[in-house]
mmCIF file of C-alpha atoms in Angstrom:
data_model
loop_
_atom_site.group_PDB
_atom_site.id
_atom_site.type_symbol
_atom_site.label_atom_id
_atom_site.label_comp_id
_atom_site.label_asym_id
_atom_site.label_seq_id
_atom_site.Cartn_x
_atom_site.Cartn_y
_atom_site.Cartn_z
ATOM 1 C CA ASP Y 60 39.392 188.781 58.367
ATOM 2 C CA GLN Y 61 36.530 188.574 60.767
ATOM 3 C CA GLN Y 62 33.748 190.406 58.977
ATOM 4 C CA VAL Y 63 31.344 189.831 61.703
ATOM 5 C CA LYS Y 64 32.310 190.195 65.312
ATOM 6 C CA GLN Y 65 30.715 189.741 68.571
ATOM 7 C CA ASN Y 66 33.064 191.304 71.016
ATOM 8 C CA SER Y 67 31.524 189.928 74.172
ATOM 9 C CA PRO Y 68 32.199 186.271 74.640
ATOM 10 C CA SER Y 69 29.984 186.094 77.498
ATOM 11 C CA LEU Y 70 27.133 187.813 79.369
ATOM 12 C CA SER Y 71 25.354 187.077 82.620
ATOM 13 C CA VAL Y 72 21.923 188.268 83.184
ATOM 14 C CA GLN Y 73 19.610 188.012 86.045
ATOM 15 C CA GLU Y 74 16.245 186.115 85.142
ATOM 16 C CA GLY Y 75 13.573 188.917 84.272
ATOM 17 C CA ARG Y 76 15.980 191.423 83.166
ATOM 18 C CA ILE Y 77 16.915 192.516 79.714
ATOM 19 C CA SER Y 78 19.682 190.598 77.754
ATOM 20 C CA ILE Y 79 21.507 192.859 75.074
ATOM 21 C CA LEU Y 80 23.852 190.973 72.738
ATOM 22 C CA ASN Y 81 25.742 193.061 70.319
ATOM 23 C CA CYS Y 82 27.158 192.406 66.954
ATOM 24 C CA ASP Y 83 29.413 194.656 64.569
ATOM 25 C CA TYR Y 84 30.224 193.995 60.942
ATOM 26 C CA THR Y 85 32.561 195.519 58.371
ATOM 27 C CA ASN Y 86 31.341 194.381 55.036
ATOM 28 C CA SER Y 87 28.867 197.139 53.805
ATOM 29 C CA MET Y 88 27.602 194.521 51.142
ATOM 30 C CA PHE Y 89 25.674 192.727 53.824
ATOM 31 C CA ASP Y 90 21.983 193.403 53.456
ATOM 32 C CA TYR Y 91 20.444 190.880 55.625
ATOM 33 C CA PHE Y 92 21.168 189.717 59.097
ATOM 34 C CA LEU Y 93 20.226 186.875 61.523
ATOM 35 C CA TRP Y 94 20.524 185.661 65.142
ATOM 36 C CA TYR Y 95 20.799 181.998 66.040
ATOM 37 C CA LYS Y 96 20.756 180.212 69.465
ATOM 38 C CA LYS Y 97 23.107 177.373 69.877
ATOM 39 C CA TYR Y 98 23.430 174.579 72.668
ATOM 40 C CA PRO Y 99 26.252 172.382 72.899
ATOM 41 C CA ALA Y 100 26.545 169.639 70.425
ATOM 42 C CA GLU Y 101 23.584 170.806 68.475
ATOM 43 C CA GLY Y 102 23.058 172.893 65.370
ATOM 44 C CA PRO Y 103 22.116 176.575 65.522
ATOM 45 C CA THR Y 104 18.451 177.372 65.719
ATOM 46 C CA PHE Y 105 17.107 180.457 64.006
ATOM 47 C CA LEU Y 106 15.644 183.227 66.137
ATOM 48 C CA ILE Y 107 15.090 186.426 64.410
ATOM 49 C CA SER Y 108 16.319 188.496 61.393
ATOM 50 C CA ILE Y 109 16.382 191.703 59.968
ATOM 51 C CA SER Y 110 16.547 193.297 56.559
ATOM 52 C CA SER Y 111 18.890 196.232 55.913
ATOM 53 C CA ILE Y 112 15.875 198.383 54.941
ATOM 54 C CA LYS Y 113 14.688 198.217 58.334
ATOM 55 C CA ASP Y 114 15.980 199.352 61.745
ATOM 56 C CA LYS Y 115 13.907 197.106 64.034
ATOM 57 C CA ASN Y 116 12.201 193.797 64.133
ATOM 58 C CA GLU Y 117 10.417 192.383 67.024
ATOM 59 C CA ASP Y 118 9.106 188.825 67.602
ATOM 60 C CA GLY Y 119 7.769 188.267 71.173
ATOM 61 C CA ARG Y 120 10.510 188.536 73.776
ATOM 62 C CA PHE Y 121 13.087 189.202 71.033
ATOM 63 C CA THR Y 122 13.891 192.345 69.203
ATOM 64 C CA VAL Y 123 16.751 192.857 66.782
ATOM 65 C CA PHE Y 124 18.012 196.671 66.125
ATOM 66 C CA LEU Y 125 20.046 197.554 63.074
ATOM 67 C CA ASN Y 126 22.255 200.751 63.015
ATOM 68 C CA LYS Y 127 23.589 200.573 59.348
ATOM 69 C CA SER Y 128 25.567 203.781 59.637
ATOM 70 C CA ALA Y 129 27.357 202.254 62.495
ATOM 71 C CA LYS Y 130 27.390 198.701 60.994
ATOM 72 C CA HIS Y 131 26.164 197.490 64.371
ATOM 73 C CA LEU Y 132 23.096 195.322 65.287
ATOM 74 C CA SER Y 133 21.763 193.959 68.715
ATOM 75 C CA LEU Y 134 19.525 191.425 70.220
ATOM 76 C CA HIS Y 135 17.291 192.302 73.015
ATOM 77 C CA ILE Y 136 15.738 189.641 74.971
ATOM 78 C CA VAL Y 137 13.143 190.769 77.641
ATOM 79 C CA PRO Y 138 12.277 189.353 80.012
ATOM 80 C CA SER Y 139 15.196 187.096 79.990
ATOM 81 C CA GLN Y 140 14.457 183.435 81.026
ATOM 82 C CA PRO Y 141 16.763 180.660 82.486
ATOM 83 C CA GLY Y 142 15.959 178.630 79.081
ATOM 84 C CA ASP Y 143 17.667 181.485 77.089
ATOM 85 C CA SER Y 144 20.790 180.284 78.435
ATOM 86 C CA ALA Y 145 22.934 179.466 75.391
ATOM 87 C CA VAL Y 146 25.492 180.631 72.738
ATOM 88 C CA TYR Y 147 24.006 183.198 70.421
ATOM 89 C CA PHE Y 148 25.485 183.886 66.912
ATOM 90 C CA CYS Y 149 24.879 186.944 64.814
ATOM 91 C CA ALA Y 150 25.131 186.047 61.018
ATOM 92 C CA ALA Y 151 25.082 188.284 57.889
ATOM 93 C CA THR Y 152 24.497 187.787 54.228
ATOM 94 C CA PHE Y 153 23.796 189.500 51.040
ATOM 95 C CA GLY Y 154 21.983 189.251 47.655
ATOM 96 C CA GLY Y 155 19.839 186.258 48.520
ATOM 97 C CA THR Y 156 16.158 186.823 47.914
ATOM 98 C CA GLY Y 157 15.602 183.991 45.650
ATOM 99 C CA THR Y 158 18.425 181.750 46.206
ATOM 100 C CA ALA Y 159 20.125 180.242 49.066
ATOM 101 C CA SER Y 160 22.657 182.536 50.760
ATOM 102 C CA LYS Y 161 25.686 181.433 52.570
ATOM 103 C CA LEU Y 162 26.159 183.091 56.088
ATOM 104 C CA THR Y 163 29.099 184.753 57.823
ATOM 105 C CA PHE Y 164 29.012 183.975 61.337
ATOM 106 C CA GLY Y 165 30.194 185.958 64.461
ATOM 107 C CA THR Y 166 32.227 184.283 67.188
ATOM 108 C CA GLY Y 167 29.209 184.073 69.339
ATOM 109 C CA THR Y 168 28.230 185.321 72.938
ATOM 110 C CA ARG Y 169 27.447 182.846 75.668
ATOM 111 C CA LEU Y 170 24.592 183.971 77.670
ATOM 112 C CA GLN Y 171 23.943 182.940 81.276
ATOM 113 C CA VAL Y 172 20.553 183.705 82.783
ATOM 114 C CA THR Y 173 20.662 183.320 86.434
ATOM 115 C CA LEU Y 174 17.894 182.781 88.918
ATOM 116 C CA GLY S 182 8.951 173.592 59.767
ATOM 117 C CA ALA S 183 12.134 172.635 57.782
ATOM 118 C CA VAL S 184 13.841 169.794 59.103
ATOM 119 C CA VAL S 185 17.436 168.997 58.444
ATOM 120 C CA SER S 186 18.807 165.659 59.572
ATOM 121 C CA GLN S 187 22.546 164.866 60.058
ATOM 122 C CA HIS S 188 24.229 161.425 60.735
ATOM 123 C CA PRO S 189 26.072 160.341 62.638
ATOM 124 C CA SER S 190 26.070 162.810 65.497
ATOM 125 C CA ARG S 191 29.188 161.485 66.819
ATOM 126 C CA VAL S 192 31.975 159.395 65.353
ATOM 127 C CA ILE S 193 35.389 158.309 66.513
ATOM 128 C CA CYS S 194 37.873 157.204 63.975
ATOM 129 C CA LYS S 195 41.503 156.336 63.594
ATOM 130 C CA SER S 196 43.958 158.415 61.809
ATOM 131 C CA GLY S 197 44.253 157.748 58.265
ATOM 132 C CA THR S 198 40.793 156.416 57.644
ATOM 133 C CA SER S 199 37.965 158.116 55.906
ATOM 134 C CA VAL S 200 34.505 159.357 57.322
ATOM 135 C CA LYS S 201 31.474 160.039 55.681
ATOM 136 C CA ILE S 202 28.758 162.370 57.192
ATOM 137 C CA GLU S 203 25.146 162.700 55.801
ATOM 138 C CA CYS S 204 22.976 165.612 55.663
ATOM 139 C CA ARG S 205 19.417 165.169 54.649
ATOM 140 C CA SER S 206 16.601 167.599 54.159
ATOM 141 C CA LEU S 207 13.515 165.754 55.575
ATOM 142 C CA ASP S 208 10.482 167.702 54.459
ATOM 143 C CA PHE S 209 11.782 169.929 51.657
ATOM 144 C CA GLN S 210 14.073 169.894 48.646
ATOM 145 C CA ALA S 211 17.313 171.850 48.592
ATOM 146 C CA THR S 212 19.619 172.471 45.536
ATOM 147 C CA THR S 213 21.998 174.139 47.789
ATOM 148 C CA MET S 214 23.370 172.816 51.185
ATOM 149 C CA PHE S 215 26.225 174.472 53.180
ATOM 150 C CA TRP S 216 28.834 172.628 55.250
ATOM 151 C CA TYR S 217 30.138 174.381 58.181
ATOM 152 C CA ARG S 218 32.932 173.559 60.853
ATOM 153 C CA GLN S 219 33.277 174.817 64.453
ATOM 154 C CA PHE S 220 36.235 174.590 66.544
ATOM 155 C CA PRO S 221 35.804 174.792 70.163
ATOM 156 C CA LYS S 222 34.819 178.278 71.420
ATOM 157 C CA GLN S 223 34.831 179.745 67.861
ATOM 158 C CA SER S 224 32.652 180.746 65.110
ATOM 159 C CA LEU S 225 31.077 178.609 62.638
ATOM 160 C CA MET S 226 33.194 178.680 59.454
ATOM 161 C CA LEU S 227 31.756 177.924 56.156
ATOM 162 C CA MET S 228 33.624 175.244 54.489
ATOM 163 C CA ALA S 229 31.797 174.634 51.153
ATOM 164 C CA THR S 230 28.595 175.084 49.240
ATOM 165 C CA SER S 231 27.152 171.893 47.987
ATOM 166 C CA ASN S 232 25.215 171.997 44.659
ATOM 167 C CA GLU S 233 23.023 169.426 43.554
ATOM 168 C CA GLY S 234 24.000 167.546 40.312
ATOM 169 C CA SER S 235 27.346 169.732 40.380
ATOM 170 C CA LYS S 236 30.520 170.443 41.935
ATOM 171 C CA ALA S 237 30.880 171.837 45.284
ATOM 172 C CA THR S 238 32.156 175.435 45.598
ATOM 173 C CA TYR S 239 34.963 175.272 48.371
ATOM 174 C CA GLU S 240 36.017 178.364 50.478
ATOM 175 C CA GLN S 241 39.486 179.562 50.575
ATOM 176 C CA GLY S 242 41.904 177.462 52.386
ATOM 177 C CA VAL S 243 39.660 174.376 52.294
ATOM 178 C CA GLU S 244 41.313 171.443 50.580
ATOM 179 C CA LYS S 245 38.772 169.869 48.212
ATOM 180 C CA ASP S 246 40.807 166.611 48.024
ATOM 181 C CA LYS S 247 40.451 166.168 51.795
ATOM 182 C CA PHE S 248 36.734 167.111 52.299
ATOM 183 C CA LEU S 249 34.858 165.486 49.365
ATOM 184 C CA ILE S 250 31.386 166.665 49.029
ATOM 185 C CA ASN S 251 28.578 164.770 47.107
ATOM 186 C CA HIS S 252 25.301 166.338 46.331
ATOM 187 C CA ALA S 253 23.644 163.495 44.550
ATOM 188 C CA SER S 254 19.912 164.246 45.232
ATOM 189 C CA LEU S 255 17.654 167.179 46.162
ATOM 190 C CA THR S 256 17.497 165.781 49.724
ATOM 191 C CA LEU S 257 21.067 164.551 50.607
ATOM 192 C CA SER S 258 24.528 165.922 50.622
ATOM 193 C CA THR S 259 27.404 164.017 52.008
ATOM 194 C CA LEU S 260 30.859 165.225 53.328
ATOM 195 C CA THR S 261 33.695 162.680 53.443
ATOM 196 C CA VAL S 262 36.784 163.531 55.370
ATOM 197 C CA THR S 263 39.462 161.463 53.641
ATOM 198 C CA SER S 264 42.648 160.307 55.429
ATOM 199 C CA ALA S 265 41.476 161.999 58.710
ATOM 200 C CA HIS S 266 44.121 163.263 61.075
ATOM 201 C CA PRO S 267 43.680 164.579 64.741
ATOM 202 C CA GLU S 268 43.519 168.131 63.424
ATOM 203 C CA ASP S 269 40.382 167.397 61.631
ATOM 204 C CA SER S 270 38.684 166.774 64.829
ATOM 205 C CA SER S 271 35.881 169.154 65.008
ATOM 206 C CA PHE S 272 32.129 169.838 64.863
ATOM 207 C CA TYR S 273 30.697 169.505 61.379
ATOM 208 C CA ILE S 274 27.440 171.081 60.626
ATOM 209 C CA CYS S 275 25.287 171.178 57.389
ATOM 210 C CA SER S 276 22.449 173.651 56.490
ATOM 211 C CA ALA S 277 20.002 174.090 53.937
ATOM 212 C CA THR S 278 17.043 176.092 52.680
ATOM 213 C CA PRO S 279 14.000 175.139 50.447
ATOM 214 C CA ILE S 280 14.373 175.564 46.766
ATOM 215 C CA GLY S 281 13.544 179.046 45.690
ATOM 216 C CA ALA S 282 12.809 180.324 49.186
ATOM 217 C CA GLY S 283 15.810 182.488 49.695
ATOM 218 C CA ILE S 284 17.195 183.548 52.862
ATOM 219 C CA GLN S 285 14.648 186.218 53.565
ATOM 220 C CA ASN S 286 11.788 183.823 53.308
ATOM 221 C CA SER S 287 13.205 180.830 54.990
ATOM 222 C CA PRO S 288 16.431 181.229 57.026
ATOM 223 C CA LEU S 289 18.836 178.473 56.679
ATOM 224 C CA HIS S 290 17.951 175.333 58.703
ATOM 225 C CA PHE S 291 20.674 173.400 60.328
ATOM 226 C CA GLY S 292 21.456 169.917 61.126
ATOM 227 C CA ASN S 293 22.426 168.845 64.450
ATOM 228 C CA GLY S 294 25.925 168.529 63.830
ATOM 229 C CA THR S 295 28.558 165.778 63.801
ATOM 230 C CA ARG S 296 31.242 165.611 66.568
ATOM 231 C CA LEU S 297 34.447 164.013 64.743
ATOM 232 C CA THR S 298 37.109 162.768 66.889
ATOM 233 C CA VAL S 299 40.268 161.346 65.110
ATOM 234 C CA THR S 300 42.625 159.573 67.335
#
């Protein structure tokens, strides 16, 4: 039962263009969402997050959009840079404002930014 | 920023032996740490929640007698893969959040993972 899904296993984008990575979830209890970036043989690195009370969060080149009714979120990277090439994981959790929360991860999308 | 150190980064062991993986929070204390496992080209799957001073909580389908977790201090959790078999070969990653920070104040910080190969 995959509660968090990333239906595109890979994405190729030209440098300077926008990268859009998508994520869908099924558990309506999720109230906090995160995006992580991962290089091979390394642990994930946190990128950006969004609470379910918002529909957009922006941090530099990274913007996350949340559509609660559709149970869908997306990560926009603009402009894309070659260093952005990595695997991106969407993650979700719930109920954790004061305690450590376990994350449910999507299957990942491999982004390749070409010159 | 919060740093999580994991050791070893890579280990090869023979079938039937046990392997211990350490996860340390270097500049913060954590009452809870999480252990994940990733198979090639797949998602990170939560194996267990490590609780300082008490028993770990295992996810469904994870054998607690095979994957022993000890969280003896606020900065160290260990995962021991007992009687390892080739099917245990995987990438194991730990994560932690500072005490009281909560996911919305401090997202989970991950170690760099341990690549286990059982021959």
